């Protein structure tokens, strides 16, 4: 059975560019209050965020397909002349345009179209379109293709990179999103300001010791960002789709490095703040261990030993106990709780759901009340009188350990001397719970 282990835990910060982080979205062409709101719905709040809003797939628009060669289910790019355009009435009203090239014909069908769109898609118009080939009543069709009307030689150049497809939201078309992100990339290039946590001399030294191919550190962060937004047509798509391309790994490396630096800073800041030491008292923990119907595993003893050393220190503790279901994490948590209790402190144990919180309450009550430790319980199931009694016990300090959900940290809950917080490993805090802590 996998053993529980102890280590540090913290959310991963995003990679940042300090200059671009301060550039507002509305400074970009075509971004007004409406588009800004849609971008914010995607978690994009500044130009830096646009750089890290990466495609989830790509389309190949670097070549023109012959109509004669298209197959069902393929995504193709076609170019030709409209030889027919008419509105059809049936179960669903639609605009049907017939596109012709030197090899054949295909229908383009629009179920949602405007009068202006109908007027622009008239017989004789030359256009380039992209979409998925489907079967229709009169042969192959493309529903709602992306298209561009061609005028003379203007706009006839083919793309020289793959076309990115981004996570989007209602009312924000891919073409508009691509245009906005391209502006962000141009800002990045003009400012030469992408903040890398890895010093350039270290990056070059590590990269020089490995082959360039497949080495993520052979790329700067800016190079990786540019590559992922506009990969060349000869890129190995399988690597991109699996997340194994060196450009993707370069961003992952930067994020992991920033996480480690953030954890180091957090640890240093935490160690600079005072905390009440909780040394071994050789009372409750030993009694609890002796009463267990089984012996502690070596891994449990090691995990608690690390926690106990931290608790005895005069600095705040931040620990993650990790292990599979049944590996004994709850027993380790109970021992840590007893170490706090025997040092005259209270303990709060938070679970993600009331069901799991109730299970913890039953376990801790069964284990600890025979040792004279009162375990409290805060739940939405409590009556007003029961809740009042629990709050009085917590406020007076007679309740040494209290179990519950996020309700443990509401303003109405006042602790006499809270010294340790234990959080179930599956619990994900909301903003307000983090602020309360």
Short mmCIF file of C-alpha atoms in Angstrom, two decimals:
data_model
loop_
_atom_site.label_atom_id
_atom_site.label_comp_id
_atom_site.label_asym_id
_atom_site.label_seq_id
_atom_site.Cartn_x
_atom_site.Cartn_y
_atom_site.Cartn_z
CA UNK A 1 0.00 0.00 0.00
CA UNK A 2 1.50 3.41 -0.93
CA UNK A 3 2.75 5.28 2.08
CA UNK A 4 1.67 8.75 3.14
CA UNK A 5 4.32 11.38 2.65
CA UNK A 6 4.69 14.94 3.85
CA UNK A 7 5.64 17.96 1.77
CA UNK A 8 4.85 21.57 0.93
CA UNK A 9 1.83 22.69 -1.07
CA UNK A 10 0.85 25.95 -2.79
CA UNK A 11 -1.08 27.11 -5.88
CA UNK A 12 1.03 27.55 -9.00
CA UNK A 13 1.42 31.19 -10.12
CA UNK A 14 1.23 32.10 -13.78
CA UNK A 15 4.34 33.07 -15.73
CA UNK A 16 4.38 36.86 -15.90
CA UNK A 17 5.68 39.71 -18.02
CA UNK A 18 5.62 42.74 -15.77
CA UNK A 19 5.32 45.30 -18.56
CA UNK A 20 2.62 43.57 -20.60
CA UNK A 21 0.67 42.74 -17.46
CA UNK A 22 -0.05 46.44 -17.10
CA UNK A 23 -1.20 46.97 -20.70
CA UNK A 24 -5.04 47.07 -20.82
CA UNK A 25 -7.01 45.09 -23.37
CA UNK A 26 -8.75 48.22 -24.62
CA UNK A 27 -5.39 49.51 -25.92
CA UNK A 28 -5.69 46.95 -28.73
CA UNK A 29 -7.49 47.69 -31.98
CA UNK A 30 -11.06 46.39 -32.04
CA UNK A 31 -11.34 45.84 -28.28
CA UNK A 32 -14.13 47.95 -26.80
CA UNK A 33 -16.06 47.40 -23.58
CA UNK A 34 -18.15 44.58 -25.11
CA UNK A 35 -15.19 42.54 -26.40
CA UNK A 36 -13.26 43.29 -23.22
CA UNK A 37 -16.07 41.73 -21.18
CA UNK A 38 -16.07 38.60 -23.35
CA UNK A 39 -12.30 38.28 -22.95
CA UNK A 40 -12.63 38.67 -19.19
CA UNK A 41 -15.14 35.80 -19.23
CA UNK A 42 -12.24 33.71 -20.58
CA UNK A 43 -9.97 34.83 -17.73
CA UNK A 44 -8.14 37.33 -19.96
CA UNK A 45 -7.65 40.68 -18.22
CA UNK A 46 -4.58 42.20 -19.89
CA UNK A 47 -2.23 41.79 -22.85
CA UNK A 48 -0.05 39.32 -20.96
CA UNK A 49 -3.03 37.01 -20.48
CA UNK A 50 -3.58 36.99 -24.25
CA UNK A 51 -0.06 35.65 -24.78
CA UNK A 52 -0.76 32.68 -22.54
CA UNK A 53 -4.22 31.99 -23.98
CA UNK A 54 -2.94 29.09 -26.07
CA UNK A 55 -4.66 27.22 -28.93
CA UNK A 56 -6.25 23.87 -28.14
CA UNK A 57 -5.94 22.70 -31.76
CA UNK A 58 -4.77 23.86 -35.19
CA UNK A 59 -6.05 23.95 -38.76
CA UNK A 60 -3.91 23.60 -41.87
CA UNK A 61 -4.71 26.50 -44.18
CA UNK A 62 -1.33 26.55 -45.88
CA UNK A 63 -2.66 25.00 -49.11
CA UNK A 64 -5.72 24.98 -51.37
CA UNK A 65 -7.54 21.66 -51.81
CA UNK A 66 -9.13 20.63 -55.11
CA UNK A 67 -12.90 20.23 -54.82
CA UNK A 68 -12.61 16.95 -56.70
CA UNK A 69 -10.33 15.46 -54.02
CA UNK A 70 -12.35 16.30 -50.88
CA UNK A 71 -13.59 13.49 -48.64
CA UNK A 72 -16.35 13.28 -46.05
CA UNK A 73 -15.27 14.50 -42.62
CA UNK A 74 -12.16 16.30 -43.85
CA UNK A 75 -11.41 19.92 -42.99
CA UNK A 76 -10.43 21.57 -46.26
CA UNK A 77 -9.61 24.98 -47.69
CA UNK A 78 -11.18 25.68 -51.07
CA UNK A 79 -10.96 28.56 -53.51
CA UNK A 80 -13.09 29.34 -56.52
CA UNK A 81 -16.02 31.27 -57.94
CA UNK A 82 -19.67 31.27 -56.87
CA UNK A 83 -21.76 30.07 -59.80
CA UNK A 84 -25.08 30.01 -57.93
CA UNK A 85 -26.56 31.60 -54.81
CA UNK A 86 -30.13 31.14 -53.63
CA UNK A 87 -32.30 30.94 -50.53
CA UNK A 88 -33.96 27.56 -49.99
CA UNK A 89 -37.15 27.07 -48.03
CA UNK A 90 -37.95 23.75 -46.39
CA UNK A 91 -37.74 22.44 -42.87
CA UNK A 92 -35.03 25.05 -42.34
CA UNK A 93 -34.47 28.20 -44.33
CA UNK A 94 -30.91 28.34 -45.69
CA UNK A 95 -28.65 30.22 -48.07
CA UNK A 96 -27.01 27.81 -50.54
CA UNK A 97 -24.02 28.95 -52.57
CA UNK A 98 -22.35 26.74 -55.17
CA UNK A 99 -18.56 27.08 -55.38
CA UNK A 100 -16.70 26.02 -58.55
CA UNK A 101 -13.00 25.50 -59.16
CA UNK A 102 -11.16 23.86 -62.07
CA UNK A 103 -11.95 20.38 -60.72
CA UNK A 104 -15.59 20.44 -59.62
CA UNK A 105 -18.46 21.95 -57.61
CA UNK A 106 -19.47 21.97 -53.94
CA UNK A 107 -22.32 23.62 -52.03
CA UNK A 108 -21.76 26.03 -49.14
CA UNK A 109 -24.78 26.21 -46.85
CA UNK A 110 -25.65 28.89 -44.30
CA UNK A 111 -28.60 28.35 -41.96
CA UNK A 112 -28.02 31.62 -40.15
CA UNK A 113 -27.28 34.56 -42.43
CA UNK A 114 -27.91 38.27 -42.64
CA UNK A 115 -29.24 40.29 -45.60
CA UNK A 116 -25.78 41.85 -45.96
CA UNK A 117 -24.19 38.41 -46.08
CA UNK A 118 -26.68 37.24 -48.70
CA UNK A 119 -25.97 40.33 -50.79
CA UNK A 120 -22.19 39.80 -50.64
CA UNK A 121 -22.38 36.12 -51.63
CA UNK A 122 -23.66 36.61 -55.16
CA UNK A 123 -22.92 34.78 -58.40
CA UNK A 124 -19.52 35.72 -59.82
CA UNK A 125 -17.87 36.40 -56.47
CA UNK A 126 -14.47 34.76 -55.91
CA UNK A 127 -13.80 33.50 -52.42
CA UNK A 128 -11.67 31.27 -50.27
CA UNK A 129 -13.36 29.18 -47.57
CA UNK A 130 -12.52 26.65 -44.88
CA UNK A 131 -14.73 24.07 -43.22
CA UNK A 132 -15.71 20.45 -42.67
CA UNK A 133 -17.01 18.39 -45.58
CA UNK A 134 -20.46 16.85 -45.00
CA UNK A 135 -22.88 14.82 -47.05
CA UNK A 136 -25.91 16.66 -48.41
CA UNK A 137 -28.89 15.76 -50.55
CA UNK A 138 -27.04 16.90 -53.68
CA UNK A 139 -23.53 15.73 -52.81
CA UNK A 140 -20.86 17.10 -50.52
CA UNK A 141 -21.54 20.35 -48.65
CA UNK A 142 -19.83 22.60 -46.12
CA UNK A 143 -22.00 24.15 -43.43
CA UNK A 144 -21.16 27.68 -42.30
CA UNK A 145 -17.61 27.77 -43.66
CA UNK A 146 -15.25 30.53 -42.65
CA UNK A 147 -14.74 32.50 -45.83
CA UNK A 148 -13.01 35.51 -47.33
CA UNK A 149 -14.07 37.29 -50.50
CA UNK A 150 -11.17 37.77 -52.91
CA UNK A 151 -10.71 40.92 -54.94
CA UNK A 152 -8.03 40.85 -57.63
CA UNK A 153 -4.75 39.65 -56.13
CA UNK A 154 -5.55 41.16 -52.73
CA UNK A 155 -5.71 38.59 -49.93
CA UNK A 156 -4.78 35.64 -52.14
CA UNK A 157 -1.57 34.83 -50.24
CA UNK A 158 -1.70 31.53 -48.36
CA UNK A 159 -0.90 31.20 -44.68
CA UNK A 160 2.66 30.06 -44.00
CA UNK A 161 1.84 28.74 -40.52
CA UNK A 162 -0.91 26.58 -39.05
CA UNK A 163 -4.06 28.45 -38.03
CA UNK A 164 -4.69 28.40 -34.26
CA UNK A 165 -8.10 27.57 -32.79
CA UNK A 166 -8.55 29.10 -29.34
CA UNK A 167 -10.91 28.46 -26.45
CA UNK A 168 -13.58 31.11 -26.96
CA UNK A 169 -16.97 32.26 -25.74
CA UNK A 170 -20.31 33.16 -27.28
CA UNK A 171 -20.10 36.19 -29.54
CA UNK A 172 -16.31 36.09 -29.93
CA UNK A 173 -15.41 34.66 -33.33
CA UNK A 174 -12.10 32.91 -33.97
CA UNK A 175 -11.04 35.46 -36.59
CA UNK A 176 -11.55 38.32 -34.13
CA UNK A 177 -9.75 36.47 -31.34
CA UNK A 178 -6.82 35.64 -33.64
CA UNK A 179 -6.53 39.29 -34.65
CA UNK A 180 -6.47 40.42 -31.01
CA UNK A 181 -3.86 37.83 -30.01
CA UNK A 182 -1.70 38.74 -33.01
CA UNK A 183 -1.69 42.33 -31.76
CA UNK A 184 -0.56 41.07 -28.34
CA UNK A 185 2.28 39.14 -29.99
CA UNK A 186 3.30 42.29 -31.85
CA UNK A 187 3.36 44.19 -28.56
CA UNK A 188 5.55 41.48 -27.06
CA UNK A 189 7.99 41.75 -29.97
CA UNK A 190 8.09 45.55 -29.89
CA UNK A 191 8.59 45.78 -26.12
CA UNK A 192 11.06 42.87 -25.96
CA UNK A 193 9.57 42.31 -22.53
CA UNK A 194 8.79 38.74 -21.56
CA UNK A 195 9.92 38.12 -18.03
CA UNK A 196 11.80 34.80 -17.74
CA UNK A 197 12.56 33.40 -14.32
CA UNK A 198 15.42 31.33 -15.71
CA UNK A 199 18.58 33.47 -16.17
CA UNK A 200 19.76 33.51 -19.78
CA UNK A 201 23.27 32.29 -18.94
CA UNK A 202 21.84 29.22 -17.16
CA UNK A 203 19.41 28.52 -20.01
CA UNK A 204 22.23 28.66 -22.56
CA UNK A 205 24.50 26.50 -20.43
CA UNK A 206 21.87 23.79 -19.95
CA UNK A 207 20.79 23.96 -23.60
CA UNK A 208 24.40 23.64 -24.80
CA UNK A 209 24.79 20.36 -22.94
CA UNK A 210 21.89 18.70 -24.76
CA UNK A 211 20.81 18.17 -28.33
CA UNK A 212 18.78 21.06 -29.74
CA UNK A 213 16.04 18.77 -31.04
CA UNK A 214 13.54 18.01 -28.30
CA UNK A 215 15.28 20.26 -25.78
CA UNK A 216 12.78 22.79 -24.35
CA UNK A 217 15.58 25.03 -23.04
CA UNK A 218 16.87 25.58 -26.58
CA UNK A 219 14.00 28.08 -26.89
CA UNK A 220 13.49 31.35 -25.08
CA UNK A 221 10.09 31.88 -23.49
CA UNK A 222 9.22 34.41 -26.19
CA UNK A 223 10.20 31.95 -28.93
CA UNK A 224 7.98 29.27 -27.37
CA UNK A 225 5.00 31.64 -27.15
CA UNK A 226 5.36 32.72 -30.78
CA UNK A 227 5.75 29.12 -31.92
CA UNK A 228 2.61 27.88 -30.17
CA UNK A 229 0.46 30.66 -31.59
CA UNK A 230 1.82 30.20 -35.13
CA UNK A 231 3.56 26.83 -35.62
CA UNK A 232 5.14 26.23 -39.06
CA UNK A 233 3.34 24.00 -41.53
CA UNK A 234 5.98 21.25 -41.22
CA UNK A 235 5.54 20.85 -37.45
CA UNK A 236 4.83 17.38 -36.08
CA UNK A 237 1.16 17.73 -35.14
CA UNK A 238 1.23 14.59 -33.01
CA UNK A 239 3.70 16.26 -30.64
CA UNK A 240 1.52 19.37 -30.34
CA UNK A 241 -1.67 17.40 -29.82
CA UNK A 242 -0.06 15.31 -27.07
CA UNK A 243 1.48 18.33 -25.33
CA UNK A 244 4.99 16.94 -25.85
CA UNK A 245 6.39 19.58 -28.19
CA UNK A 246 9.49 21.37 -26.81
CA UNK A 247 7.66 24.72 -27.04
CA UNK A 248 4.90 23.41 -24.76
CA UNK A 249 7.46 21.89 -22.42
CA UNK A 250 9.32 25.21 -22.33
CA UNK A 251 6.20 26.92 -20.96
CA UNK A 252 5.65 24.04 -18.53
CA UNK A 253 9.26 24.36 -17.35
CA UNK A 254 8.80 28.09 -16.76
CA UNK A 255 5.62 27.48 -14.78
CA UNK A 256 7.23 24.79 -12.65
CA UNK A 257 10.23 27.02 -12.00
CA UNK A 258 7.98 29.94 -11.01
CA UNK A 259 6.10 27.57 -8.70
CA UNK A 260 9.32 26.55 -6.98
CA UNK A 261 10.42 30.16 -6.62
CA UNK A 262 7.01 31.11 -5.26
CA UNK A 263 7.16 28.27 -2.74
CA UNK A 264 10.64 29.35 -1.68
CA UNK A 265 9.46 32.93 -1.20
CA UNK A 266 6.37 31.74 0.67
CA UNK A 267 8.49 29.55 2.92
CA UNK A 268 10.90 32.38 3.68
CA UNK A 269 8.03 34.77 4.40
CA UNK A 270 6.34 32.17 6.58
CA UNK A 271 9.51 31.47 8.54
CA UNK A 272 9.93 35.18 9.22
CA UNK A 273 6.63 35.32 11.12
CA UNK A 274 6.46 34.10 14.72
CA UNK A 275 4.32 31.15 15.78
CA UNK A 276 3.80 29.49 19.13
CA UNK A 277 5.99 26.35 19.40
CA UNK A 278 4.17 23.09 20.12
CA UNK A 279 6.81 20.75 21.57
CA UNK A 280 6.29 17.12 22.48
CA UNK A 281 4.53 16.65 25.83
CA UNK A 282 4.58 12.83 25.78
CA UNK A 283 0.96 12.54 26.85
CA UNK A 284 -1.98 12.44 24.43
CA UNK A 285 -0.08 11.36 21.31
CA UNK A 286 1.47 8.40 23.10
CA UNK A 287 -1.86 7.39 24.67
CA UNK A 288 -3.54 7.57 21.27
CA UNK A 289 -0.85 5.46 19.58
CA UNK A 290 -1.03 2.85 22.34
CA UNK A 291 -4.83 2.60 22.04
CA UNK A 292 -4.82 1.93 18.30
CA UNK A 293 -5.69 -1.67 17.35
CA UNK A 294 -2.73 -1.68 14.95
CA UNK A 295 0.87 -0.51 14.91
CA UNK A 296 1.82 2.65 13.03
CA UNK A 297 3.64 1.99 9.78
CA UNK A 298 7.12 3.32 9.25
CA UNK A 299 5.75 5.83 6.74
CA UNK A 300 3.18 7.11 9.23
CA UNK A 301 5.87 7.52 11.87
CA UNK A 302 8.15 9.39 9.44
CA UNK A 303 5.33 11.69 8.24
CA UNK A 304 4.30 12.56 11.79
CA UNK A 305 7.94 13.02 12.79
CA UNK A 306 8.38 15.70 10.10
CA UNK A 307 5.14 17.40 11.14
CA UNK A 308 6.10 17.26 14.84
CA UNK A 309 9.46 18.91 14.13
CA UNK A 310 7.70 21.74 12.28
CA UNK A 311 5.16 22.17 15.07
CA UNK A 312 7.93 22.41 17.66
CA UNK A 313 9.51 25.27 15.73
CA UNK A 314 8.70 28.94 16.37
CA UNK A 315 7.58 29.46 12.74
CA UNK A 316 4.25 28.68 11.05
CA UNK A 317 3.90 25.21 9.50
CA UNK A 318 2.63 24.48 5.98
CA UNK A 319 2.49 20.77 5.18
CA UNK A 320 0.80 18.42 2.72
CA UNK A 321 0.24 14.80 3.75
CA UNK A 322 -0.12 12.76 0.58
CA UNK A 323 -1.13 9.13 0.19
CA UNK A 324 -3.66 6.79 -1.38
CA UNK A 325 -7.01 5.97 0.18
CA UNK A 326 -6.42 3.72 3.18
CA UNK A 327 -2.76 4.61 3.60
CA UNK A 328 -3.33 6.14 7.05
CA UNK A 329 -3.39 9.90 6.46
CA UNK A 330 -6.25 10.49 8.93
CA UNK A 331 -4.33 8.81 11.76
CA UNK A 332 -1.37 11.11 11.08
CA UNK A 333 -3.75 14.10 11.13
CA UNK A 334 -5.20 12.92 14.47
CA UNK A 335 -1.72 12.73 15.99
CA UNK A 336 -0.94 16.27 14.80
CA UNK A 337 -4.25 17.45 16.28
CA UNK A 338 -3.39 15.88 19.63
CA UNK A 339 0.04 17.53 19.62
CA UNK A 340 -1.75 20.91 19.32
CA UNK A 341 -4.32 19.99 22.00
CA UNK A 342 -1.70 18.91 24.54
CA UNK A 343 -0.09 22.32 24.00
CA UNK A 344 -3.40 24.01 24.95
CA UNK A 345 -4.42 24.95 21.39
CA UNK A 346 -7.62 24.29 19.43
CA UNK A 347 -7.78 22.46 16.10
CA UNK A 348 -10.12 23.04 13.13
CA UNK A 349 -10.61 20.16 10.67
CA UNK A 350 -12.20 21.18 7.37
CA UNK A 351 -13.71 18.76 4.84
CA UNK A 352 -15.10 19.51 1.34
CA UNK A 353 -18.60 18.11 1.99
CA UNK A 354 -20.88 17.60 4.97
CA UNK A 355 -20.88 13.84 4.36
CA UNK A 356 -17.09 13.64 4.60
CA UNK A 357 -17.03 16.11 7.49
CA UNK A 358 -19.50 13.92 9.40
CA UNK A 359 -17.32 10.89 8.72
CA UNK A 360 -14.29 12.74 10.12
CA UNK A 361 -16.33 13.83 13.15
CA UNK A 362 -17.34 10.25 13.92
CA UNK A 363 -13.76 8.98 13.55
CA UNK A 364 -12.19 11.69 15.69
CA UNK A 365 -14.91 11.40 18.34
CA UNK A 366 -14.44 7.63 18.51
CA UNK A 367 -10.67 7.96 18.82
CA UNK A 368 -10.24 11.04 20.99
CA UNK A 369 -13.16 11.39 23.39
CA UNK A 370 -11.92 8.36 25.41
CA UNK A 371 -8.77 10.46 25.93
CA UNK A 372 -10.85 13.33 27.35
CA UNK A 373 -10.68 15.49 24.21
CA UNK A 374 -14.00 17.11 23.30
CA UNK A 375 -14.71 17.07 19.55
CA UNK A 376 -17.21 19.60 18.15
CA UNK A 377 -19.23 19.56 14.96
CA UNK A 378 -20.55 22.44 12.84
CA UNK A 379 -23.09 21.45 10.22
CA UNK A 380 -26.09 22.82 8.39
CA UNK A 381 -28.05 19.95 9.93
CA UNK A 382 -27.76 21.44 13.43
CA UNK A 383 -30.75 23.11 15.02
CA UNK A 384 -30.38 26.69 16.23
CA UNK A 385 -30.00 25.47 19.82
CA UNK A 386 -27.38 22.86 18.84
CA UNK A 387 -25.41 25.39 16.82
CA UNK A 388 -25.47 27.88 19.69
CA UNK A 389 -24.11 25.23 22.04
CA UNK A 390 -21.31 24.33 19.62
CA UNK A 391 -20.34 27.98 19.13
CA UNK A 392 -20.22 28.50 22.90
CA UNK A 393 -17.91 25.50 23.29
CA UNK A 394 -15.63 26.77 20.52
CA UNK A 395 -15.58 30.31 21.90
CA UNK A 396 -14.88 29.22 25.48
CA UNK A 397 -12.20 26.73 24.47
CA UNK A 398 -13.88 23.68 26.03
CA UNK A 399 -14.23 22.23 22.51
CA UNK A 400 -10.63 21.42 21.61
CA UNK A 401 -11.23 20.01 18.12
CA UNK A 402 -14.01 21.13 15.77
CA UNK A 403 -14.93 19.45 12.48
CA UNK A 404 -16.97 20.95 9.63
CA UNK A 405 -16.97 22.44 6.14
CA UNK A 406 -16.10 26.02 5.14
CA UNK A 407 -18.62 27.12 7.81
CA UNK A 408 -15.75 26.73 10.29
CA UNK A 409 -14.43 30.11 9.16
CA UNK A 410 -17.55 32.22 9.05
CA UNK A 411 -17.56 35.48 11.00
CA UNK A 412 -19.95 34.01 13.56
CA UNK A 413 -17.37 31.39 14.60
CA UNK A 414 -14.91 32.69 17.20
CA UNK A 415 -12.08 30.48 18.51
CA UNK A 416 -10.54 30.80 21.95
CA UNK A 417 -7.03 29.82 20.77
CA UNK A 418 -6.87 28.24 17.32
CA UNK A 419 -3.44 26.75 16.72
CA UNK A 420 -3.79 24.19 13.90
CA UNK A 421 -5.94 23.90 10.76
CA UNK A 422 -6.24 20.54 9.00
CA UNK A 423 -7.80 20.50 5.53
CA UNK A 424 -8.97 17.40 3.70
CA UNK A 425 -6.68 16.83 0.72
CA UNK A 426 -9.54 17.10 -1.79
CA UNK A 427 -10.76 20.48 -0.54
CA UNK A 428 -10.50 23.37 -3.00
CA UNK A 429 -10.90 26.78 -1.42
CA UNK A 430 -12.97 29.57 -2.81
CA UNK A 431 -11.70 33.14 -2.63
CA UNK A 432 -13.73 34.01 0.46
CA UNK A 433 -12.54 30.95 2.39
CA UNK A 434 -8.91 31.81 1.61
CA UNK A 435 -9.44 35.37 2.81
CA UNK A 436 -11.08 34.08 6.00
CA UNK A 437 -8.07 31.89 6.72
#
